[in-house]
């Protein structure tokens, strides 16, 4: 159980954590037609707190809803303020924020005439998703037997509830096999991304990441690209293969939950020296400075509480 907080924002009102309940015939529960976001708030070095790239997350929530044809009954400004308000009222210094847009109860079946769109925002305290040790020393990844969603059958650029069965199958498979995170290939066999993170590799000083075709356009991915380019690194968005990844000097995952997590092994092959390399460590350090308000040029990424 995630540590309970006081209030959850539900359809425009703050309700008690225990009272934020929905009916068993909630449409999204049955068919997965809903969208969500994952956002983090960090405790800054000066004692205040700030939500990282809140505007981009709210925009992506609306983009996801647009892609699957759900109309959110609030404006972007209302959701932006509601997220800030929900975080403030729960008096956390840092934590995770989960807005979800879902279709309520009243009608069953794939097609519903009257679409009752509901919105909830929950916050809770959440540490390193792949573990503190993973952040420091790197994790062991494995390529899953499950392929990343095919672009013609699922909408890969949206955080759609139902899409995550694919991630869950991949993740459960590799955890059962004794690894930490799953890498999914696209339908042509190129590396796409992980179960909930984007992927980067470094070879001879050049950083590569999968292009925005079959992957979720990560906001952390975008932050990494900006940070790397600002440092003068050469970065290309280009497909790469599993064996190219085996021969990388460094590799890492990026995501709101996983932050910047180094990869020390893929399919039992050690990556580089088997511990986080200099490029990964440098980008990771700047990322954590940026989210905590220590880097002036990235202060525009922060929404103060
Ligand atoms: C959310 C998510 C990511 C990471 O996106 P961020 O915006 O960086 O959090 C990557 N891949 C998948 C499949 C995701 O759901």
Coordinates of C-alpha atoms and ligand atoms in Angstrom, one line a residue:
X1 CA 0.0 0.0 0.0
X2 CA 1.3 3.5 -0.9
X3 CA 1.5 5.7 2.2
X4 CA -1.9 7.4 2.6
X5 CA -2.2 11.1 2.2
X6 CA -5.1 13.2 3.3
X7 CA -7.0 14.2 0.2
X8 CA -7.6 13.2 -3.4
X9 CA -9.0 15.5 -6.0
X10 CA -12.0 13.9 -7.6
X11 CA -14.0 15.7 -10.3
X12 CA -13.3 19.1 -9.0
X13 CA -13.5 18.5 -5.3
X14 CA -11.0 17.4 -2.6
X15 CA -12.2 14.3 -0.8
X16 CA -10.7 12.2 1.9
X17 CA -8.3 9.5 0.7
X18 CA -10.7 6.7 1.9
X19 CA -13.7 8.3 0.4
X20 CA -12.2 8.6 -3.1
X21 CA -14.1 5.5 -4.4
X22 CA -15.7 4.5 -7.7
X23 CA -18.4 2.0 -8.8
X24 CA -17.4 -1.5 -9.8
X25 CA -19.0 -0.9 -13.3
X26 CA -16.6 2.0 -14.0
X27 CA -16.1 1.7 -17.8
X28 CA -12.3 2.2 -17.7
X29 CA -11.8 -0.6 -15.1
X30 CA -13.3 -3.1 -17.7
X31 CA -11.8 -1.9 -21.0
X32 CA -8.8 0.3 -20.2
X33 CA -10.1 3.4 -22.1
X34 CA -8.6 6.1 -19.9
X35 CA -5.4 8.1 -19.7
X36 CA -3.0 9.1 -16.9
X37 CA 0.2 10.9 -16.0
X38 CA 3.1 10.4 -13.7
X39 CA 4.6 13.5 -12.2
X40 CA 7.2 14.2 -9.5
X41 CA 7.5 17.0 -7.0
X42 CA 11.0 17.6 -5.5
X43 CA 12.1 19.2 -2.3
X44 CA 14.4 22.0 -3.5
X45 CA 17.8 23.0 -2.1
X46 CA 16.4 26.2 -0.7
X47 CA 13.7 24.5 1.4
X48 CA 10.8 25.0 -1.0
X49 CA 9.2 22.4 -3.2
X50 CA 8.6 22.4 -7.0
X51 CA 6.8 20.2 -9.5
X52 CA 9.0 19.2 -12.4
X53 CA 7.8 20.2 -15.8
X54 CA 4.2 20.4 -14.7
X55 CA 3.0 22.2 -17.9
X56 CA 4.5 19.6 -20.2
X57 CA 2.8 16.8 -18.1
X58 CA -0.6 18.6 -18.2
X59 CA -0.2 19.1 -22.0
X60 CA 0.6 15.4 -22.4
X61 CA -2.4 14.4 -20.4
X62 CA -4.6 16.4 -22.8
X63 CA -2.7 15.0 -25.8
X64 CA -3.2 11.5 -24.6
X65 CA -6.9 12.1 -24.1
X66 CA -7.1 13.7 -27.6
X67 CA -5.4 10.7 -29.2
X68 CA -7.9 8.3 -27.7
X69 CA -10.9 10.6 -28.2
X70 CA -11.8 11.5 -24.6
X71 CA -12.8 15.0 -23.9
X72 CA -11.5 16.2 -20.5
X73 CA -14.3 18.3 -18.8
X74 CA -11.7 20.8 -17.4
X75 CA -9.3 23.2 -18.9
X76 CA -5.6 22.8 -18.9
X77 CA -5.3 25.7 -16.5
X78 CA -7.8 24.1 -14.1
X79 CA -5.9 20.8 -14.1
X80 CA -2.6 22.6 -13.6
X81 CA -4.0 24.5 -10.6
X82 CA -5.7 21.4 -9.2
X83 CA -2.4 19.4 -9.2
X84 CA -0.7 22.2 -7.3
X85 CA -3.6 22.5 -4.9
X86 CA -3.7 18.7 -4.3
X87 CA 0.0 18.6 -3.6
X88 CA -0.1 21.6 -1.3
X89 CA -3.0 20.4 0.8
X90 CA -1.4 17.1 1.5
X91 CA 1.6 18.9 3.0
X92 CA 4.3 16.7 1.4
X93 CA 7.7 18.1 0.6
X94 CA 8.2 15.7 -2.3
X95 CA 6.4 12.9 -3.9
X96 CA 4.6 11.4 -6.9
X97 CA 1.5 12.8 -8.5
X98 CA -1.0 10.6 -10.5
X99 CA -3.7 12.4 -12.5
X100 CA -6.1 10.0 -14.2
X101 CA -8.9 10.6 -16.7
X102 CA -11.4 7.8 -16.8
X103 CA -14.8 6.9 -18.0
X104 CA -17.4 6.4 -15.3
X105 CA -20.2 3.9 -14.8
X106 CA -23.7 3.9 -16.2
X107 CA -23.3 2.0 -19.5
X108 CA -21.3 -1.1 -20.3
X109 CA -20.0 -2.4 -23.6
X110 CA -17.2 -1.2 -25.9
X111 CA -19.3 1.6 -27.3
X112 CA -21.0 4.0 -24.9
X113 CA -23.2 6.8 -26.2
X114 CA -22.9 9.1 -23.2
X115 CA -19.3 9.3 -22.1
X116 CA -19.1 10.2 -18.5
X117 CA -15.5 11.5 -18.2
X118 CA -14.1 11.8 -14.7
X119 CA -10.8 13.1 -13.4
X120 CA -8.9 12.2 -10.2
X121 CA -5.5 13.4 -8.9
X122 CA -3.8 11.5 -6.1
X123 CA -0.4 12.2 -4.5
X124 CA 1.8 10.1 -2.3
X125 CA 5.4 9.8 -1.2
X126 CA 7.4 7.6 -3.5
X127 CA 11.2 6.9 -3.4
X128 CA 13.4 5.7 -6.2
X129 CA 11.3 3.4 -8.4
X130 CA 14.1 1.1 -9.3
X131 CA 15.7 1.4 -5.9
X132 CA 18.4 3.7 -4.4
X133 CA 21.0 1.1 -5.2
X134 CA 19.9 1.0 -8.8
X135 CA 20.2 4.7 -9.1
X136 CA 23.8 4.6 -7.7
X137 CA 25.1 1.3 -9.2
X138 CA 22.9 0.5 -12.1
X139 CA 20.4 -2.2 -12.7
X140 CA 20.2 -5.5 -14.7
X141 CA 17.9 -5.3 -17.7
X142 CA 16.6 -8.1 -19.9
X143 CA 15.0 -8.0 -23.3
X144 CA 11.4 -9.2 -23.0
X145 CA 9.8 -11.8 -25.3
X146 CA 6.9 -9.3 -25.5
X147 CA 7.1 -6.7 -28.3
X148 CA 6.4 -3.1 -27.7
X149 CA 2.9 -2.1 -28.9
X150 CA 2.5 -2.0 -32.6
X151 CA 1.8 1.5 -33.8
X152 CA -1.1 0.5 -36.0
X153 CA -3.0 -1.3 -33.2
X154 CA -2.3 0.8 -30.1
X155 CA -1.6 4.4 -29.6
X156 CA 2.0 4.4 -28.4
X157 CA 2.3 8.2 -27.8
X158 CA -0.4 8.3 -25.2
X159 CA -0.3 7.1 -21.6
X160 CA -3.4 5.0 -22.1
X161 CA -4.5 2.8 -19.2
X162 CA -5.0 -0.4 -21.3
X163 CA -1.5 -0.1 -22.9
X164 CA 0.1 -1.0 -19.6
X165 CA -0.9 -4.7 -19.8
X166 CA 1.9 -4.9 -22.4
X167 CA 4.3 -3.3 -19.8
X168 CA 3.1 -5.5 -17.0
X169 CA 3.5 -8.7 -19.0
X170 CA 7.1 -7.7 -19.9
X171 CA 8.0 -6.6 -16.4
X172 CA 6.6 -9.7 -14.7
X173 CA 8.4 -11.9 -17.1
X174 CA 11.8 -10.5 -16.5
X175 CA 11.3 -10.1 -12.7
X176 CA 10.4 -13.8 -12.6
X177 CA 13.6 -14.5 -14.5
X178 CA 15.6 -12.5 -11.9
X179 CA 16.2 -9.2 -13.6
X180 CA 15.3 -5.6 -12.6
X181 CA 13.8 -4.1 -15.7
X182 CA 12.4 -5.1 -19.1
X183 CA 13.5 -3.7 -22.5
X184 CA 11.0 -4.1 -25.3
X185 CA 11.9 -4.3 -28.9
X186 CA 9.7 -2.8 -31.6
X187 CA 7.9 -5.0 -34.2
X188 CA 11.0 -4.8 -36.4
X189 CA 13.3 -5.9 -33.7
X190 CA 14.9 -2.6 -32.8
X191 CA 15.2 -1.5 -29.2
X192 CA 12.2 0.7 -28.3
X193 CA 12.0 1.4 -24.6
X194 CA 11.5 -0.2 -21.2
X195 CA 8.2 -1.0 -19.4
X196 CA 7.9 2.6 -18.2
X197 CA 11.1 4.3 -19.2
X198 CA 12.9 5.5 -22.3
X199 CA 16.4 4.2 -23.1
X200 CA 19.7 5.8 -23.9
X201 CA 23.1 4.3 -24.9
X202 CA 26.5 5.9 -25.2
X203 CA 29.2 4.6 -27.6
X204 CA 32.6 6.4 -28.2
X205 CA 31.1 9.6 -26.6
X206 CA 28.0 9.7 -28.8
X207 CA 24.7 9.4 -27.1
X208 CA 21.9 7.6 -28.9
X209 CA 18.2 7.2 -28.1
X210 CA 15.4 5.5 -29.9
X211 CA 13.4 8.0 -32.1
X212 CA 9.8 8.9 -31.4
X213 CA 8.1 6.3 -33.4
X214 CA 6.8 3.4 -31.3
X215 CA 7.8 4.9 -28.0
X216 CA 6.1 7.1 -25.4
X217 CA 7.5 10.6 -25.7
X218 CA 9.1 10.9 -22.3
X219 CA 9.4 14.3 -20.6
X220 CA 12.5 13.0 -18.8
X221 CA 13.8 11.9 -22.2
X222 CA 13.3 15.4 -23.5
X223 CA 15.1 16.8 -20.4
X224 CA 18.0 14.4 -20.9
X225 CA 18.3 15.5 -24.6
X226 CA 18.3 19.2 -23.5
X227 CA 20.9 18.6 -20.8
X228 CA 23.2 16.6 -23.0
X229 CA 23.0 19.1 -25.9
X230 CA 23.7 22.0 -23.5
X231 CA 26.8 20.1 -22.3
X232 CA 27.9 20.0 -25.9
X233 CA 27.5 16.2 -26.2
X234 CA 26.7 14.7 -29.5
X235 CA 23.2 13.1 -29.4
X236 CA 21.3 11.3 -32.1
X237 CA 17.8 10.0 -32.1
X238 CA 18.2 6.9 -34.2
X239 CA 17.1 3.2 -34.0
X240 CA 19.6 0.8 -32.6
X241 CA 19.7 -3.0 -32.2
X242 CA 20.0 -5.2 -29.2
X243 CA 23.6 -6.2 -30.1
X244 CA 24.6 -2.6 -30.6
X245 CA 23.3 -2.1 -27.0
X246 CA 25.4 -5.0 -25.8
X247 CA 28.5 -3.2 -27.1
X248 CA 27.6 0.2 -25.6
X249 CA 30.1 1.9 -23.2
X250 CA 27.2 3.1 -21.1
X251 CA 23.4 2.8 -21.0
X252 CA 20.6 4.3 -18.9
X253 CA 16.9 4.6 -18.5
X254 CA 14.9 7.8 -18.2
X255 CA 11.5 8.3 -16.7
X256 CA 9.6 10.3 -14.1
X257 CA 9.3 7.3 -11.8
X258 CA 12.8 5.8 -12.6
X259 CA 14.5 9.2 -13.0
X260 CA 17.9 8.5 -14.5
X261 CA 18.7 4.9 -13.8
X262 CA 22.0 3.5 -15.1
X263 CA 22.0 0.0 -16.7
X264 CA 24.9 -2.2 -15.8
X265 CA 23.9 -5.4 -17.6
X266 CA 21.6 -6.3 -20.6
X267 CA 20.8 -10.0 -21.2
X268 CA 23.7 -11.1 -18.9
X269 CA 26.2 -9.0 -20.9
X270 CA 28.0 -6.4 -18.9
X271 CA 27.7 -2.9 -20.2
X272 CA 31.1 -1.1 -20.3
X273 CA 32.9 -1.6 -17.1
X274 CA 29.7 -2.9 -15.3
X275 CA 29.1 0.3 -13.3
X276 CA 27.7 3.7 -14.3
X277 CA 30.0 5.6 -16.7
X278 CA 31.1 9.3 -16.8
X279 CA 28.4 10.5 -19.3
X280 CA 25.6 8.8 -17.4
X281 CA 26.8 10.1 -14.0
X282 CA 27.3 13.6 -15.4
X283 CA 23.8 13.7 -16.9
X284 CA 22.2 12.1 -13.8
X285 CA 23.9 14.7 -11.5
X286 CA 22.7 17.6 -13.6
X287 CA 19.2 16.2 -13.8
X288 CA 19.0 15.9 -10.0
X289 CA 20.4 19.4 -9.6
X290 CA 17.9 20.7 -12.2
X291 CA 14.8 19.1 -10.4
X292 CA 16.0 20.6 -7.1
X293 CA 16.3 24.1 -8.5
X294 CA 20.1 24.3 -8.4
X295 CA 20.6 25.0 -12.1
X296 CA 19.5 28.6 -13.2
X297 CA 19.0 27.8 -16.8
X298 CA 16.5 25.0 -16.0
X299 CA 14.5 26.9 -13.4
X300 CA 11.8 27.4 -16.1
X301 CA 11.1 23.7 -15.7
X302 CA 9.9 24.1 -12.1
X303 CA 6.4 25.0 -10.9
X304 CA 6.8 26.2 -7.3
X305 CA 4.2 25.0 -4.8
Ligands
LIG1 C1 5.6 7.4 -18.8 C2 6.5 6.5 -19.6 C3 7.8 6.9 -20.0 C4 8.5 8.0 -19.4 O1 8.0 9.2 -19.6 P1 8.3 10.5 -18.6 O2 7.6 11.6 -19.2 O3 9.8 10.7 -18.7 O4 7.9 10.1 -17.3 C5 8.4 6.0 -20.9 N1 7.8 5.0 -21.4 C6 6.6 4.6 -21.1 C7 6.0 3.4 -21.7 C8 5.9 5.4 -20.2 O5 4.6 5.0 -19.8

